[in-house]
XYZ file of C-alpha atoms in Angstrom:
496
model
C 76.849 -32.690 -80.972
C 78.742 -33.250 -83.775
C 78.220 -30.905 -87.215
C 75.906 -32.455 -89.324
C 77.330 -35.267 -92.062
C 75.240 -32.760 -94.865
C 77.050 -29.596 -94.003
C 80.327 -31.204 -95.260
C 78.358 -32.521 -98.496
C 77.626 -29.164 -99.720
C 79.443 -27.482 -102.059
C 78.925 -24.487 -101.958
C 80.767 -24.876 -98.109
C 83.706 -26.313 -99.476
C 85.482 -23.459 -98.899
C 83.301 -21.728 -95.612
C 85.266 -18.180 -96.583
C 82.679 -16.034 -98.362
C 82.800 -12.690 -99.884
C 80.749 -10.428 -101.737
C 78.968 -10.853 -104.719
C 79.742 -7.671 -106.673
C 79.307 -7.174 -110.540
C 78.693 -11.036 -111.209
C 82.183 -12.218 -109.523
C 82.838 -12.581 -105.737
C 84.876 -10.254 -104.330
C 86.774 -10.119 -101.162
C 86.097 -7.191 -98.584
C 87.529 -3.604 -98.663
C 89.071 -3.622 -94.881
C 89.252 -7.178 -95.329
C 87.142 -7.839 -91.981
C 84.759 -11.072 -91.932
C 82.253 -12.440 -89.471
C 82.105 -15.765 -88.943
C 78.800 -17.518 -88.986
C 77.585 -19.986 -86.437
C 75.321 -23.132 -86.923
C 72.255 -22.488 -84.567
C 71.923 -26.074 -83.520
C 75.008 -27.155 -82.453
C 76.938 -23.323 -81.818
C 79.701 -24.284 -84.444
C 81.521 -22.499 -86.765
C 80.139 -23.014 -90.145
C 81.520 -19.882 -92.431
C 83.268 -16.842 -92.763
C 81.293 -13.912 -94.498
C 82.678 -10.722 -95.663
C 82.305 -7.944 -93.509
C 81.378 -5.393 -95.744
C 80.765 -1.907 -95.051
C 80.252 1.971 -96.894
C 83.369 1.129 -99.820
C 81.843 -2.225 -100.645
C 78.651 -0.910 -100.797
C 79.479 1.498 -102.619
C 81.322 -0.522 -105.170
C 77.788 -2.504 -105.261
C 75.986 0.537 -105.855
C 77.865 1.785 -108.772
C 77.522 -2.168 -110.168
C 74.108 -2.062 -110.081
C 73.437 1.787 -111.967
C 75.556 0.494 -114.476
C 73.778 -2.310 -115.060
C 70.770 -0.300 -114.610
C 71.814 2.098 -117.712
C 73.506 -0.945 -119.586
C 72.169 -4.049 -121.381
C 69.914 -5.071 -118.427
C 67.478 -2.238 -119.892
C 67.116 -3.060 -122.836
C 65.834 -6.439 -122.081
C 62.132 -6.670 -123.272
C 59.532 -7.781 -120.503
C 59.211 -11.229 -122.348
C 63.398 -11.418 -122.155
C 62.684 -10.608 -117.952
C 59.767 -12.914 -117.605
C 61.890 -15.950 -119.429
C 64.633 -15.169 -117.423
C 62.853 -15.424 -114.238
C 61.316 -18.818 -115.777
C 64.682 -20.055 -115.762
C 65.671 -18.906 -112.805
C 62.598 -20.424 -110.885
C 63.421 -23.993 -112.955
C 67.368 -23.560 -111.532
C 65.751 -22.570 -108.402
C 63.513 -25.816 -107.848
C 66.152 -28.023 -108.830
C 68.512 -26.781 -106.117
C 65.774 -26.509 -103.690
C 67.224 -29.322 -101.598
C 70.592 -27.323 -101.260
C 68.714 -24.228 -100.464
C 67.170 -25.518 -97.813
C 69.461 -27.291 -96.136
C 72.272 -24.469 -96.728
C 68.621 -22.515 -94.880
C 68.683 -25.175 -91.842
C 72.147 -24.990 -91.349
C 71.967 -21.485 -91.364
C 69.434 -20.135 -89.304
C 67.854 -23.371 -87.660
C 64.053 -23.283 -89.378
C 63.377 -27.299 -89.340
C 64.221 -29.065 -92.910
C 61.357 -31.525 -93.624
C 58.475 -30.168 -91.297
C 59.065 -26.552 -92.468
C 61.463 -25.505 -94.960
C 60.941 -28.350 -97.706
C 57.295 -28.535 -97.338
C 57.472 -24.480 -98.985
C 58.552 -25.530 -101.810
C 55.439 -25.759 -104.101
C 54.740 -21.557 -102.613
C 58.214 -20.631 -103.059
C 57.882 -21.336 -106.483
C 54.070 -19.831 -107.480
C 55.675 -16.727 -105.708
C 58.795 -16.260 -108.390
C 56.348 -17.162 -111.071
C 53.690 -14.969 -110.121
C 56.580 -11.911 -110.800
C 57.512 -13.692 -113.824
C 53.572 -13.312 -115.028
C 53.903 -9.602 -113.852
C 56.676 -8.707 -116.104
C 54.052 -8.523 -118.874
C 52.203 -6.722 -116.926
C 52.884 -3.195 -116.632
C 50.710 -1.167 -118.694
C 50.309 2.646 -118.895
C 46.688 4.423 -120.197
C 45.895 6.949 -123.061
C 43.970 9.154 -121.090
C 41.357 12.069 -123.229
C 41.927 15.578 -122.197
C 40.567 18.520 -122.473
C 43.435 20.423 -123.604
C 43.408 22.751 -126.941
C 44.457 21.218 -130.109
C 45.007 18.026 -131.152
C 47.310 16.800 -128.111
C 47.240 13.207 -127.003
C 47.903 12.447 -123.989
C 49.175 8.833 -122.182
C 50.896 7.403 -119.340
C 53.378 4.722 -118.935
C 55.595 3.285 -115.888
C 59.364 2.877 -115.758
C 61.377 1.288 -113.308
C 63.178 3.557 -110.597
C 66.148 2.458 -110.603
C 68.535 0.457 -108.119
C 66.607 -1.384 -104.823
C 68.040 -1.677 -101.632
C 67.483 -4.728 -99.940
C 67.704 -5.519 -96.609
C 66.897 -9.299 -95.640
C 65.737 -10.485 -91.866
C 67.703 -13.485 -90.809
C 64.503 -15.971 -89.777
C 63.787 -16.665 -93.537
C 66.222 -15.383 -95.923
C 65.803 -17.790 -98.439
C 61.957 -16.728 -99.030
C 62.095 -13.536 -97.978
C 64.870 -12.488 -100.516
C 61.913 -13.242 -103.236
C 59.403 -10.871 -102.132
C 62.667 -8.301 -103.413
C 64.444 -9.961 -106.677
C 60.477 -10.879 -107.522
C 59.650 -7.064 -108.152
C 63.023 -5.990 -109.245
C 63.428 -8.054 -112.028
C 59.698 -7.508 -113.394
C 60.151 -4.335 -113.405
C 64.076 -3.885 -114.870
C 65.073 -2.664 -111.721
C 68.636 -3.793 -110.383
C 69.186 -4.140 -106.140
C 71.986 -5.009 -103.911
C 70.969 -7.060 -101.128
C 72.153 -7.319 -97.790
C 71.228 -10.256 -95.753
C 71.294 -10.163 -92.440
C 75.197 -11.360 -90.390
C 73.148 -14.276 -88.516
C 72.319 -15.857 -92.056
C 73.506 -14.957 -95.642
C 74.835 -18.373 -97.575
C 71.161 -18.665 -98.908
C 71.308 -15.574 -100.387
C 74.202 -15.876 -101.405
C 73.684 -18.968 -103.578
C 70.918 -17.472 -105.025
C 73.337 -14.763 -106.647
C 75.307 -17.812 -108.647
C 71.583 -19.191 -109.661
C 70.559 -16.212 -110.663
C 74.000 -15.285 -113.062
C 73.547 -19.101 -114.270
C 70.295 -18.287 -115.505
C 71.852 -15.554 -117.185
C 71.117 -13.061 -115.299
C 74.028 -9.547 -116.459
C 76.583 -8.699 -113.918
C 75.605 -5.492 -111.713
C 71.798 -6.435 -111.675
C 72.032 -8.176 -108.369
C 74.603 -7.585 -106.073
C 74.862 -8.840 -102.371
C 77.326 -7.228 -99.506
C 77.007 -8.870 -96.821
C 78.274 -7.799 -93.013
C 76.304 -5.703 -90.027
C 73.863 -3.676 -90.146
C 75.190 -0.953 -88.620
C 77.846 -0.605 -91.435
C 76.705 -2.302 -94.408
C 72.564 -1.761 -93.800
C 73.005 1.691 -93.065
C 75.553 2.470 -95.827
C 72.658 1.165 -98.220
C 70.037 2.985 -96.619
C 71.437 6.471 -96.488
C 73.646 5.746 -100.321
C 72.243 8.749 -102.197
C 72.153 6.723 -105.743
C 69.641 4.264 -103.947
C 65.913 5.003 -105.594
C 64.168 2.481 -103.120
C 64.615 0.277 -99.587
C 63.505 -2.762 -98.971
C 63.561 -3.407 -95.419
C 62.214 -6.455 -92.870
C 63.044 -6.189 -90.176
C 62.389 -3.909 -85.927
C 60.655 -1.129 -85.814
C 63.644 0.536 -83.680
C 65.630 -0.181 -87.176
C 62.614 1.000 -89.450
C 63.005 4.130 -87.976
C 66.473 4.721 -88.424
C 65.942 4.032 -92.787
C 63.239 6.385 -92.904
C 65.472 9.034 -91.524
C 68.627 7.952 -93.870
C 66.446 7.387 -96.599
C 65.766 11.281 -96.572
C 68.436 12.273 -98.027
C 67.981 11.380 -101.406
C 63.193 10.942 -100.571
C 63.844 7.249 -101.311
C 60.613 4.786 -101.490
C 60.036 2.413 -98.934
C 58.845 -0.856 -98.256
C 58.958 -1.400 -94.449
C 57.682 -4.797 -92.711
C 58.322 -4.117 -89.390
C 58.166 -5.526 -85.612
C 55.002 -7.163 -84.501
C 52.707 -8.610 -81.141
C 49.807 -9.798 -83.431
C 46.485 -10.936 -81.545
C 45.432 -14.221 -82.262
C 41.291 -14.288 -80.645
C 39.439 -17.860 -79.949
C 35.646 -17.389 -79.353
C 33.736 -19.748 -77.532
C 32.395 -21.266 -80.347
C 35.303 -22.364 -82.118
C 36.261 -25.669 -83.150
C 39.153 -26.086 -80.591
C 40.349 -29.504 -82.768
C 41.141 -26.981 -85.363
C 42.235 -23.543 -83.495
C 44.187 -25.587 -80.660
C 46.552 -26.745 -83.260
C 46.236 -23.801 -85.296
C 47.222 -20.973 -82.574
C 50.039 -23.091 -81.495
C 51.736 -23.178 -84.710
C 50.608 -19.173 -84.920
C 53.059 -18.644 -81.881
C 55.425 -21.542 -82.619
C 56.637 -22.070 -85.888
C 59.929 -21.262 -86.860
C 60.550 -20.878 -82.944
C 58.217 -18.412 -83.043
C 60.419 -16.141 -84.849
C 58.107 -14.527 -87.466
C 57.337 -10.602 -87.276
C 53.298 -12.028 -87.275
C 53.243 -15.049 -84.870
C 50.604 -14.874 -83.083
C 51.672 -14.581 -79.786
C 48.936 -12.720 -77.805
C 46.344 -15.132 -77.323
C 42.666 -14.060 -76.715
C 40.458 -16.662 -75.359
C 36.704 -16.416 -74.450
C 36.766 -16.832 -70.847
C 34.202 -19.694 -71.083
C 36.284 -21.991 -72.251
C 39.999 -20.396 -71.096
C 40.765 -23.377 -68.564
C 39.786 -25.853 -71.239
C 42.168 -23.912 -73.821
C 45.051 -23.731 -71.983
C 45.133 -27.293 -71.121
C 44.567 -28.090 -74.142
C 47.411 -25.774 -75.263
C 50.126 -27.017 -73.324
C 49.254 -29.920 -74.123
C 49.823 -29.598 -77.849
C 53.020 -27.739 -77.286
C 54.303 -30.672 -75.555
C 54.065 -32.928 -78.603
C 56.153 -30.696 -80.712
C 59.567 -32.142 -81.165
C 62.110 -29.721 -80.240
C 65.357 -30.502 -81.820
C 67.949 -31.332 -84.176
C 66.472 -29.042 -87.543
C 67.746 -32.032 -90.889
C 65.780 -34.643 -88.480
C 62.888 -35.640 -90.286
C 60.024 -35.410 -87.396
C 61.245 -32.217 -85.619
C 58.780 -29.128 -85.199
C 60.613 -26.721 -83.486
C 64.414 -26.312 -84.066
C 66.543 -23.820 -82.386
C 66.943 -19.919 -81.838
C 69.060 -18.055 -83.965
C 71.333 -17.279 -81.301
C 73.038 -17.404 -77.838
C 71.965 -13.627 -77.763
C 68.395 -14.160 -78.669
C 68.179 -17.285 -76.735
C 68.969 -14.658 -73.743
C 66.527 -12.320 -74.889
C 63.577 -14.787 -74.925
C 64.512 -16.170 -71.655
C 64.811 -12.582 -69.826
C 61.117 -12.067 -71.073
C 59.908 -15.745 -69.657
C 61.706 -14.538 -65.940
C 59.843 -10.843 -66.384
C 56.689 -12.759 -67.351
C 56.511 -14.578 -63.914
C 57.750 -11.557 -61.732
C 54.747 -9.193 -63.149
C 52.406 -12.208 -62.509
C 52.049 -14.471 -64.966
C 51.529 -18.325 -64.686
C 53.546 -20.225 -66.753
C 51.684 -23.178 -67.527
C 54.202 -25.071 -69.622
C 57.961 -25.055 -70.921
C 60.109 -21.809 -70.093
C 63.396 -23.336 -69.926
C 65.921 -23.865 -72.075
C 66.657 -27.613 -73.315
C 69.957 -29.216 -71.930
C 71.411 -32.521 -73.162
C 71.744 -33.770 -76.174
C 70.465 -30.619 -77.380
C 72.725 -28.197 -74.742
C 75.312 -26.902 -77.380
C 72.658 -25.469 -79.160
C 70.211 -22.808 -78.446
C 66.591 -24.132 -77.675
C 63.914 -23.430 -75.799
C 60.808 -24.930 -74.987
C 57.249 -24.005 -76.019
C 56.135 -21.541 -73.460
C 52.958 -20.773 -73.079
C 51.319 -18.403 -69.878
C 48.518 -18.223 -68.615
C 46.496 -15.085 -66.317
C 48.146 -12.444 -68.771
C 46.785 -9.017 -68.478
C 47.369 -6.609 -72.475
C 49.914 -3.973 -70.242
C 52.349 -7.012 -69.241
C 55.932 -6.689 -70.547
C 54.942 -10.131 -72.682
C 51.504 -9.062 -74.163
C 53.422 -6.006 -75.123
C 56.598 -6.280 -76.649
C 58.187 -8.413 -79.450
C 59.617 -11.526 -78.074
C 60.666 -13.305 -81.545
C 60.340 -16.717 -79.100
C 58.192 -19.750 -78.946
C 56.169 -17.804 -76.209
C 51.975 -17.512 -76.150
C 50.229 -15.069 -74.021
C 47.373 -15.857 -73.241
C 44.651 -13.249 -72.534
C 40.801 -13.682 -71.454
C 37.951 -11.917 -72.672
C 34.175 -11.622 -72.238
C 32.619 -9.747 -75.314
C 33.438 -9.359 -78.510
C 33.759 -5.124 -78.004
C 36.541 -6.308 -75.597
C 38.474 -8.838 -77.740
C 38.474 -5.654 -79.875
C 39.702 -3.235 -77.581
C 42.185 -5.676 -76.356
C 43.340 -6.570 -79.734
C 44.035 -3.302 -81.433
C 46.100 -2.022 -77.602
C 49.314 -2.413 -79.044
C 51.204 0.015 -81.354
C 51.416 -2.446 -83.514
C 49.398 -3.766 -86.499
C 50.857 -6.373 -88.658
C 48.393 -9.724 -88.202
C 45.962 -11.111 -86.519
C 43.752 -14.349 -86.551
C 39.938 -15.065 -85.720
C 38.465 -18.327 -84.715
C 34.734 -18.309 -84.863
C 32.100 -20.390 -86.425
C 29.922 -17.271 -86.402
C 30.157 -15.988 -89.969
C 28.823 -12.282 -88.356
C 31.651 -12.576 -85.781
C 34.070 -13.063 -87.824
C 32.894 -10.280 -90.215
C 32.901 -7.650 -87.492
C 36.526 -8.579 -86.493
C 37.684 -8.362 -90.262
C 36.513 -4.954 -90.537
C 37.412 -3.753 -86.834
C 40.753 -5.105 -86.301
C 43.711 -2.986 -87.133
C 46.008 -4.996 -88.611
C 47.511 -5.780 -92.230
C 45.867 -8.850 -92.398
C 43.123 -11.181 -90.676
C 43.385 -15.237 -91.230
C 39.920 -16.477 -89.968
C 39.786 -19.923 -88.722
C 43.309 -20.163 -90.339
C 47.048 -18.346 -89.592
C 49.808 -17.906 -91.659
C 48.387 -18.404 -94.928
C 50.133 -15.707 -97.686
C 49.579 -16.362 -101.345
C 51.443 -14.078 -103.598
C 48.873 -12.373 -105.698
C 46.857 -10.740 -102.760
C 50.332 -9.949 -100.363
C 51.052 -9.014 -96.785
C 51.846 -5.532 -95.256
C 51.485 -3.688 -92.069
C 50.009 -1.172 -90.319
C 50.651 1.837 -87.647
C 54.714 1.182 -86.210
C 54.484 -2.775 -88.029
C 55.604 -0.335 -91.483
C 54.022 0.058 -94.704
C 54.088 -0.739 -98.185
C 53.074 -3.841 -99.594
C 54.864 -7.523 -100.037
C 53.102 -8.975 -103.410
C 49.751 -8.577 -105.326
C 50.063 -5.461 -108.288
C 50.711 -2.897 -104.930
C 54.219 -4.419 -104.679
C 54.988 -3.837 -108.794
C 53.566 -0.168 -108.371
C 56.291 0.244 -105.823
C 58.832 -0.687 -108.267
C 57.821 1.707 -110.691
C 57.445 5.555 -110.921
C 54.500 7.081 -113.199
C 54.930 9.309 -116.184
C 52.823 10.999 -118.416
C 53.145 12.478 -121.911
C 51.733 15.085 -123.967
C 52.258 14.771 -128.087
C 51.357 17.898 -129.909
C 50.568 16.334 -133.360
C 48.560 19.916 -134.252
């Protein structure tokens, strides 16, 4: 398979050597080291990134601190809002370019996943633009002697370190950039080494929108080097991280040095529960895409599919048949629904889970193999479904991050709740039923940050998203996220 011609047509890739973006300009890595990044649809070299390390992070954080105390600190809420709106306009104008970069970089289907998300992406940016003028304090009556006026107000926390995952960097960065720009903070972003290009291009657009140098910086590189240095840096006030629970634990440890504030969206093993009274015409495709969207590379993927025993056989048959209708292939093709996995490393990981599942007694109902032929140069795997799974099996407990569904039978509502909550994770969940009482009992009983009923994966920026238990803490979206980028001050004015 040849490199898709659109890659050669992107001006941003005319020079495939990409530096760090620090203080408003491109800056080569201090070490001179670089990382190759590959197109997962064909395994070919796409670009060469700076392998940033502690020295580059030091420079980026220093630039962010200067910007925080410099001209950026004098931007009014209205000016910050206007800048975000200008950025939203540029983002919309360049959306096709950005999504093509993203598709080439991490393999998401261009026409059936990335470009249909345009409205949601723009709405997310504009939501934070609105929040720029919605930061308020209070005047509070007090019981102090004399003529003392008491009030509170909110101030930006300072420099924010944003560590962005590879499974959706274009939109993932918006939940860091949005509150940073709305509140007056500054940022150093560290995108994943497997998918950094859309974040680097976005930095250029921010400068074009009029952002002062140093407000947003980007250091590419390995997590163990650049990411670890950012998490431990004493002049970073907040870390926003999306990624694995294991890495989240390391970030918590690193944050202790200067008591950083944290927002952690970590792993998941989300339950999606189908009751016998569910509309299967709605539930089957809904549950399937809760597993297979982005080739299963979504933290909240509903890969533990609990099905009431009386409809289990029918559901498995229909679920497997639906998976076979999903075209797996070139992410630039119009009708592709599933693209490749991000890397050969991730492909091997997913296939190893398939092998373990069969050894533990799960029944392979469909899929389970790497795709060959014209797709053999990429990292493609069939949509996969296992039946006869028990909740204690490896595939029902560990996050696979691939298009692998585990179907587990249950009999009663109470059993479904017990099984759903029998996991260290608590990121998201789904319920499919025509009974509102059943729906409400599950909403209240499931231990997860989000419960979707008769739908899956919907996220609105005004509502937000977050985890529970080992899926992390903190919130993306809504007023809660804005508050996380601010700290509260109290003022006592003695005017007697």
